[in-house]
Coordinates of C-alpha atoms in Angstrom, one line a residue:
M1 CA -35.6 24.1 37.7
G2 CA -36.6 22.2 34.6
T3 CA -34.7 19.3 33.3
A4 CA -32.8 19.4 30.1
P5 CA -34.7 18.1 27.0
A6 CA -34.1 14.4 26.2
T7 CA -32.7 15.4 22.8
Q8 CA -29.8 17.2 24.4
R9 CA -27.3 14.5 24.9
K10 CA -23.6 14.8 25.8
P11 CA -21.4 14.4 22.8
R12 CA -19.9 10.9 22.5
L13 CA -16.2 10.4 22.4
G14 CA -14.9 10.3 18.8
L15 CA -13.8 7.0 17.3
I16 CA -10.2 8.2 17.0
W17 CA -10.0 8.9 20.7
Q18 CA -11.7 5.6 21.6
I19 CA -9.0 3.8 19.5
V20 CA -6.3 5.8 21.3
I21 CA -7.8 4.7 24.7
G22 CA -8.0 1.1 23.5
L23 CA -4.4 1.3 22.3
V24 CA -3.1 2.7 25.6
A25 CA -5.2 0.3 27.7
G26 CA -4.1 -2.7 25.7
G27 CA -0.5 -1.6 25.9
I28 CA -0.7 -1.3 29.7
I29 CA -2.5 -4.7 30.1
G30 CA -0.1 -6.3 27.7
Q31 CA 3.0 -4.9 29.4
F32 CA 1.7 -6.2 32.7
A33 CA 1.2 -9.6 31.3
H34 CA 4.6 -9.5 29.7
H35 CA 6.1 -8.8 33.1
L36 CA 4.2 -11.7 34.6
L37 CA 5.5 -14.0 31.8
D38 CA 9.1 -13.1 32.7
Q39 CA 8.5 -14.2 36.3
G40 CA 7.5 -17.7 35.4
G41 CA 5.7 -20.2 37.7
G42 CA 2.2 -19.2 38.9
A43 CA 2.6 -15.7 37.5
E44 CA 3.1 -17.1 34.0
Q45 CA -0.2 -19.0 34.3
K46 CA -2.0 -15.8 35.4
A47 CA -0.5 -14.0 32.4
Q48 CA -1.7 -16.7 30.0
T49 CA -5.2 -16.5 31.4
L50 CA -5.2 -12.7 31.1
I51 CA -3.9 -12.9 27.5
G52 CA -6.6 -15.5 26.7
I53 CA -9.4 -13.2 28.0
T54 CA -8.2 -10.0 26.3
G55 CA -7.3 -11.9 23.1
I56 CA -10.9 -12.9 22.5
F57 CA -11.8 -9.3 21.7
G58 CA -9.1 -9.1 19.1
S59 CA -10.1 -12.5 17.6
L60 CA -13.7 -11.4 17.3
F61 CA -12.8 -8.1 15.6
V62 CA -10.5 -9.9 13.1
G63 CA -13.2 -12.5 12.5
A64 CA -15.8 -9.9 11.8
L65 CA -13.5 -8.2 9.3
K66 CA -12.7 -11.5 7.7
G67 CA -16.4 -12.3 7.2
V68 CA -17.5 -9.0 5.7
A69 CA -14.5 -8.2 3.5
P70 CA -15.2 -10.5 0.5
F71 CA -18.9 -9.5 0.1
L72 CA -17.9 -5.8 0.6
V73 CA -15.5 -5.9 -2.3
F74 CA -17.9 -7.8 -4.6
I75 CA -20.9 -5.4 -3.9
L76 CA -18.9 -2.1 -4.0
V77 CA -17.1 -2.9 -7.3
T78 CA -20.3 -4.2 -9.0
A79 CA -22.4 -1.2 -7.9
A80 CA -19.7 1.3 -8.9
I81 CA -19.4 -0.1 -12.4
A82 CA -23.1 -0.7 -13.0
K83 CA -24.2 2.8 -12.0
N84 CA -21.5 4.6 -14.0
N85 CA -23.1 6.9 -16.6
S86 CA -21.0 6.9 -19.8
G87 CA -23.3 9.3 -21.6
T88 CA -22.2 12.5 -19.9
K89 CA -19.8 14.4 -22.1
T90 CA -17.1 16.0 -20.0
N91 CA -13.3 16.7 -20.1
M92 CA -12.8 13.4 -18.1
R93 CA -10.3 11.5 -20.2
P94 CA -7.2 13.5 -19.1
I95 CA -8.4 13.5 -15.5
L96 CA -8.9 9.8 -15.5
F97 CA -5.4 9.4 -16.9
L98 CA -4.0 11.5 -14.1
Y99 CA -6.0 9.6 -11.5
L100 CA -4.6 6.2 -12.7
L101 CA -1.1 7.6 -13.2
G102 CA -1.0 9.1 -9.7
T103 CA -2.3 5.9 -8.1
F104 CA 0.1 3.6 -10.0
G105 CA 3.0 6.0 -9.3
A106 CA 2.2 5.9 -5.6
A107 CA 2.2 2.1 -5.6
L108 CA 5.7 2.2 -7.2
V109 CA 6.9 4.6 -4.6
A110 CA 5.6 2.2 -1.9
V111 CA 7.3 -0.7 -3.5
A112 CA 10.6 1.1 -3.5
A113 CA 10.2 2.3 0.1
A114 CA 9.3 -1.2 1.3
F115 CA 12.4 -2.6 -0.3
V116 CA 14.7 0.0 1.1
F117 CA 13.1 0.0 4.6
P118 CA 11.6 -3.6 4.9
S119 CA 9.2 -4.0 7.8
T120 CA 8.3 -7.2 9.6
L121 CA 5.3 -7.8 11.9
T122 CA 4.6 -9.9 14.9
L123 CA 1.5 -11.9 14.0
A124 CA -0.5 -14.1 16.4
D125 CA 0.2 -17.8 15.6
S126 CA 1.7 -16.7 12.2
S127 CA 4.5 -19.3 12.5
A128 CA 1.9 -22.1 12.6
I129 CA 0.5 -21.1 9.1
D130 CA 2.2 -23.1 6.4
I131 CA 2.5 -21.3 3.1
A132 CA 4.3 -22.0 -0.2
P133 CA 6.0 -18.9 -1.4
P134 CA 5.8 -18.5 -5.2
K135 CA 9.1 -19.2 -7.1
G136 CA 8.8 -16.3 -9.5
I137 CA 6.6 -14.3 -11.8
A138 CA 5.5 -17.3 -13.9
E139 CA 4.0 -19.1 -10.9
V140 CA 2.4 -15.9 -9.7
L141 CA 0.8 -15.3 -13.1
Q142 CA -0.4 -18.9 -13.3
S143 CA -1.9 -18.7 -9.8
L144 CA -3.5 -15.4 -10.7
L145 CA -5.1 -16.7 -13.9
L146 CA -6.5 -19.8 -12.0
K147 CA -7.9 -17.6 -9.3
L148 CA -9.5 -15.3 -11.9
V149 CA -11.7 -18.2 -13.3
D150 CA -12.7 -19.5 -9.9
N151 CA -16.4 -20.2 -9.2
P152 CA -17.8 -16.9 -7.9
F153 CA -19.5 -18.5 -4.9
H154 CA -16.3 -20.4 -4.1
A155 CA -14.3 -17.2 -4.5
L156 CA -16.6 -15.5 -1.9
T157 CA -16.5 -18.3 0.6
D158 CA -12.7 -18.8 0.3
A159 CA -11.9 -15.0 0.2
N160 CA -10.4 -15.3 -3.3
Y161 CA -10.2 -11.6 -3.9
V162 CA -8.8 -11.9 -7.4
G163 CA -11.8 -14.0 -8.5
I164 CA -14.1 -11.7 -6.6
L165 CA -12.8 -8.7 -8.4
L166 CA -13.2 -10.2 -11.9
W167 CA -16.7 -11.4 -11.3
A168 CA -17.7 -8.1 -9.8
V169 CA -16.3 -6.2 -12.9
L170 CA -18.0 -8.6 -15.3
L171 CA -21.3 -8.4 -13.5
G172 CA -21.0 -4.6 -13.2
F173 CA -20.6 -4.2 -17.0
A174 CA -23.4 -6.7 -17.6
L175 CA -25.7 -4.6 -15.4
R176 CA -24.9 -1.3 -17.2
R177 CA -28.2 -1.6 -19.3
A178 CA -30.3 -3.0 -16.4
S179 CA -33.4 -1.2 -15.3
D180 CA -33.2 1.7 -12.8
A181 CA -34.9 -0.5 -10.2
T182 CA -32.2 -3.1 -10.5
L183 CA -29.4 -0.6 -10.3
Q184 CA -31.1 0.9 -7.3
V185 CA -31.0 -2.5 -5.6
F186 CA -27.3 -2.8 -6.0
D187 CA -26.8 0.8 -5.0
D188 CA -28.8 0.2 -1.8
L189 CA -26.8 -3.0 -1.2
S190 CA -23.5 -1.1 -1.4
H191 CA -24.8 1.4 1.1
A192 CA -26.0 -1.4 3.4
V193 CA -22.8 -3.4 3.3
S194 CA -20.8 -0.1 3.9
A195 CA -23.0 0.5 6.9
I196 CA -22.2 -3.0 8.3
V197 CA -18.5 -2.2 7.9
R198 CA -19.0 1.0 9.8
W199 CA -20.7 -0.9 12.6
I200 CA -17.7 -3.3 12.7
I201 CA -15.2 -0.5 12.7
H202 CA -17.1 1.0 15.7
L203 CA -15.9 -2.1 17.5
A204 CA -12.3 -1.3 16.6
P205 CA -11.4 0.2 20.0
I206 CA -12.3 -3.1 21.7
G207 CA -10.7 -5.2 19.1
I208 CA -7.5 -3.1 19.1
F209 CA -7.4 -3.4 22.9
G210 CA -7.3 -7.1 22.6
L211 CA -4.8 -7.2 19.7
V212 CA -2.4 -4.8 21.3
S213 CA -2.6 -6.5 24.7
V214 CA -1.6 -9.8 23.1
T215 CA 1.1 -8.3 21.0
A216 CA 2.6 -6.3 23.9
A217 CA 2.5 -9.3 26.2
T218 CA 4.4 -11.3 23.6
T219 CA 7.0 -8.8 22.5
G220 CA 6.8 -6.1 25.2
F221 CA 5.2 -2.7 24.6
G222 CA 8.5 -1.0 23.7
D223 CA 9.3 -3.5 21.0
M224 CA 5.8 -3.3 19.7
I225 CA 5.9 0.5 19.4
K226 CA 9.3 0.3 17.6
E227 CA 7.9 -2.4 15.2
Y228 CA 4.7 -0.5 14.4
G229 CA 6.5 2.8 14.4
Q230 CA 8.8 1.8 11.5
L231 CA 5.8 0.6 9.5
L232 CA 3.9 3.8 10.2
L233 CA 7.0 5.9 9.2
V234 CA 7.3 4.0 5.9
L235 CA 3.6 4.6 5.1
V236 CA 3.4 8.3 6.1
G237 CA 6.8 8.9 4.4
C238 CA 5.5 7.5 1.1
M239 CA 2.4 9.6 1.3
L240 CA 4.4 12.8 2.0
F241 CA 6.8 12.0 -0.9
V242 CA 3.8 11.5 -3.2
A243 CA 2.1 14.7 -2.0
L244 CA 5.1 16.9 -2.1
V245 CA 7.3 15.4 -4.9
M246 CA 5.6 13.0 -7.2
N247 CA 2.2 14.9 -7.5
P248 CA 3.9 18.3 -8.1
L249 CA 6.0 16.7 -10.8
I250 CA 2.9 15.2 -12.6
V251 CA 1.1 18.6 -12.3
F252 CA 4.1 20.4 -13.7
L253 CA 4.3 18.1 -16.7
K254 CA 0.6 18.9 -17.3
I255 CA 0.4 22.6 -16.8
R256 CA 4.1 23.6 -17.4
R257 CA 4.4 26.1 -14.5
N258 CA 5.2 26.1 -10.8
P259 CA 2.8 23.5 -9.3
Y260 CA 3.5 24.2 -5.6
P261 CA 1.0 27.1 -5.1
L262 CA -1.8 24.8 -6.4
V263 CA -0.5 21.7 -4.5
L264 CA -0.2 23.6 -1.2
L265 CA -3.6 25.2 -1.7
C266 CA -5.3 21.8 -2.2
L267 CA -3.4 20.3 0.8
R268 CA -4.5 23.2 3.0
E269 CA -8.1 23.5 2.0
S270 CA -8.9 19.9 1.1
G271 CA -6.3 17.8 2.8
I272 CA -6.7 19.2 6.3
P273 CA -10.5 18.7 6.5
A274 CA -10.1 15.2 5.0
F275 CA -7.4 14.4 7.6
F276 CA -10.0 14.8 10.4
T277 CA -13.1 13.4 8.6
R278 CA -11.2 10.4 7.4
S279 CA -13.6 10.0 4.5
S280 CA -13.2 11.0 0.9
A281 CA -17.0 10.9 0.4
A282 CA -17.6 13.3 3.4
N283 CA -15.0 15.6 1.9
I284 CA -16.8 15.9 -1.5
P285 CA -18.6 19.2 -0.6
V286 CA -15.3 20.7 0.5
N287 CA -13.7 19.7 -2.8
M288 CA -16.7 21.1 -4.8
A289 CA -16.4 24.4 -3.0
L290 CA -12.6 24.5 -3.6
A291 CA -13.1 23.7 -7.3
K292 CA -15.6 26.5 -7.6
K293 CA -13.2 28.9 -5.8
L294 CA -10.5 27.9 -8.4
N295 CA -13.0 28.8 -11.2
L296 CA -12.9 25.3 -12.7
H297 CA -15.6 24.2 -15.2
E298 CA -18.6 22.9 -13.3
D299 CA -19.5 20.3 -15.9
T300 CA -16.1 18.8 -15.3
Y301 CA -15.6 19.0 -11.5
S302 CA -19.2 18.0 -10.8
V303 CA -18.3 14.6 -12.3
S304 CA -14.6 14.3 -11.5
I305 CA -14.7 15.1 -7.8
P306 CA -17.3 12.4 -6.8
L307 CA -15.6 9.9 -9.2
G308 CA -12.2 10.8 -7.7
A309 CA -13.6 10.1 -4.2
T310 CA -14.2 6.5 -5.5
I311 CA -11.2 5.7 -7.8
N312 CA -8.4 8.2 -7.1
M313 CA -6.8 6.4 -4.2
A314 CA -3.0 7.0 -4.2
G315 CA -2.9 6.7 -0.4
A316 CA -4.8 3.4 -0.5
A317 CA -2.4 2.0 -3.1
I318 CA 0.5 2.9 -0.7
T319 CA -1.2 1.2 2.2
I320 CA -2.1 -2.0 0.2
T321 CA 1.4 -2.3 -1.2
V322 CA 3.4 -1.6 2.0
L323 CA 1.3 -3.9 4.2
A324 CA 1.3 -6.7 1.6
L325 CA 5.1 -6.5 1.3
A326 CA 5.4 -6.4 5.1
A327 CA 3.4 -9.6 5.2
A328 CA 5.7 -11.1 2.6
H329 CA 8.8 -10.0 4.6
T330 CA 7.3 -11.4 7.8
K331 CA 6.8 -14.8 6.1
G332 CA 10.3 -14.8 4.6
I333 CA 9.1 -14.5 1.0
V334 CA 11.6 -13.0 -1.4
V335 CA 9.8 -10.7 -3.9
D336 CA 11.5 -10.2 -7.2
F337 CA 11.1 -7.1 -9.4
P338 CA 8.6 -8.5 -11.9
T339 CA 6.4 -9.6 -9.0
A340 CA 6.7 -6.3 -7.3
L341 CA 5.6 -4.6 -10.6
L342 CA 2.6 -6.9 -10.8
L343 CA 1.8 -6.0 -7.2
S344 CA 1.8 -2.3 -8.1
L345 CA -0.7 -3.0 -10.9
I346 CA -2.9 -5.0 -8.5
A347 CA -2.6 -2.3 -5.8
T348 CA -3.7 0.3 -8.4
V349 CA -6.8 -1.7 -9.5
S350 CA -7.6 -2.6 -5.9
A351 CA -7.3 0.9 -4.6
C352 CA -9.9 2.0 -7.1
G353 CA -12.3 -0.3 -5.4
A354 CA -11.5 0.8 -1.8
S355 CA -14.5 1.4 0.4
G356 CA -15.4 5.0 1.2
V357 CA -15.5 4.2 5.0
A358 CA -12.5 4.8 7.3
G359 CA -9.9 2.1 6.9
G360 CA -11.6 0.7 3.8
S361 CA -8.3 0.2 1.9
L362 CA -7.2 -2.2 4.6
L363 CA -9.8 -4.7 3.6
L364 CA -8.2 -5.0 0.2
V365 CA -4.8 -6.0 1.6
P366 CA -5.7 -9.7 1.4
L367 CA -6.2 -9.3 -2.4
A368 CA -2.5 -8.2 -2.7
C369 CA -1.3 -10.8 -0.2
S370 CA -2.9 -13.5 -2.3
L371 CA -0.3 -12.9 -5.0
F372 CA 2.3 -14.4 -2.6
N373 CA 0.1 -17.3 -1.5
I374 CA -0.3 -15.7 1.9
S375 CA -3.3 -17.2 3.6
N376 CA -6.4 -15.1 4.4
D377 CA -5.9 -15.7 8.1
T378 CA -2.4 -14.2 8.0
A379 CA -3.6 -11.4 5.7
M380 CA -6.4 -10.4 8.1
Q381 CA -4.0 -10.3 11.0
V382 CA -2.0 -7.7 8.9
V383 CA -5.3 -5.9 8.3
A384 CA -5.7 -5.8 12.1
V385 CA -2.2 -4.3 12.5
G386 CA -3.4 -1.7 10.0
Y387 CA -6.3 -0.7 12.2
I388 CA -3.9 -0.3 15.1
I389 CA -1.8 2.3 13.3
G390 CA -4.9 3.6 11.4
V391 CA -5.3 6.5 13.8
I392 CA -2.6 8.2 11.8
Q393 CA -2.3 6.2 8.7
D394 CA -5.9 6.4 7.6
S395 CA -6.1 10.2 8.3
C396 CA -2.9 10.8 6.1
E397 CA -4.2 8.4 3.4
T398 CA -7.6 10.2 3.2
A399 CA -5.9 13.6 3.1
L400 CA -3.7 12.5 0.2
N401 CA -6.6 10.9 -1.7
S402 CA -9.1 13.8 -1.3
S403 CA -6.7 16.7 -2.0
T404 CA -5.4 14.9 -5.1
D405 CA -9.0 14.8 -6.5
V406 CA -9.0 18.6 -6.7
L407 CA -5.4 18.9 -7.7
F408 CA -5.6 16.7 -10.8
T409 CA -9.0 18.1 -11.8
A410 CA -7.5 21.6 -11.6
A411 CA -4.4 20.5 -13.5
A412 CA -6.4 19.0 -16.4
D413 CA -8.7 22.1 -16.5
I414 CA -5.8 24.5 -16.5
A415 CA -4.1 22.5 -19.3
E416 CA -7.3 22.4 -21.4
T417 CA -7.9 26.1 -20.9
R418 CA -4.3 26.9 -22.0
K419 CA -4.7 24.7 -25.1
Q420 CA -7.8 26.5 -26.1
T421 CA -6.3 30.0 -25.6
S422 CA -3.1 29.1 -27.5
A423 CA -4.9 27.5 -30.4
P424 CA -5.1 29.7 -33.6
S425 CA -8.6 31.0 -34.3
A426 CA -10.4 29.8 -37.4
P427 CA -10.1 32.3 -40.4
S428 CA -13.2 34.3 -41.0
S429 CA -15.1 33.6 -44.2

């Protein structure tokens, strides 16, 4: 009997299942350590040793995320603005308006939900981090303006995401007239940095194993599930509300007819594939095929669908807002309404720069946290919590983001078609 060809390899276990295994294994180890801690004496010393060993994996994972996040934001935003071609004439203005309106509306929904159902998190050593909560919107705006004009290299090394965002936008516009070779360099850099992020995310199962084991050992696995479960319910609840209530309302105001057949079609044929791929970019061919099936104008959807995969990020705005407010609640920071409104605006802008890789929106949480003077160390621990619940959160987020690309493109196209057919024809000469 001949041997199987070398190219025929057994399929590897998917990342989601690897994360699930890491989550369960970390919970079991953490619960065991928690039991030892309760016994005291020599058992407590063994538990501390066990927690110290497993905690290294979580610390390495968070450290890698912390290191790559500032450069990722800078390169992705710069490349996205620099390579944008403004010479193409399409029916993009109303679609862009819907994209921004939907993202900002989602951030407002998340703010409301986070106030009604406040979430707090157990963060490693978070009590040792001294922060000065802002006293109001004036102090927040002053801090924001000072961070905007920070030295770009200092902003990168200190993870000043507000300054990083401004310098990336300015550099992106300055490069709009650069040579094709220069633009290609930045495009290649954005792909390279995204690849590095994917490599780090492949370590998520090990990192989550370490993070969950430490958290479960500290709080007990049951309390940890309750804590993360509430946060996950708030996130998914916001996304369902946006998908089934807010988006249909926006579409109804645009097309003036029952929006639910179109909404449910987009969720079924675009949202479900995106849920499993967890990538808006990977779902672009699916959305293109759906747009063609809906008989939309090709010169419009050929631009709006890829653009939407980059900037139409209602789910990301929800994630950024809810996690930032969870960090604020954890640190005992009281957030007033003007500051919450500013957070919604920041979350909207930040979501437009979310990376196309799975969990990319989580890396922008520190940008929102910086509004409350929350340190980067604390913010990155919140990001790590996001990766723990990301098995469900990121799938739902991508499903909302990707399905809305087609939904808003179709709504704008239908409204434009209706306007043209209802317009009186020009009198013949």
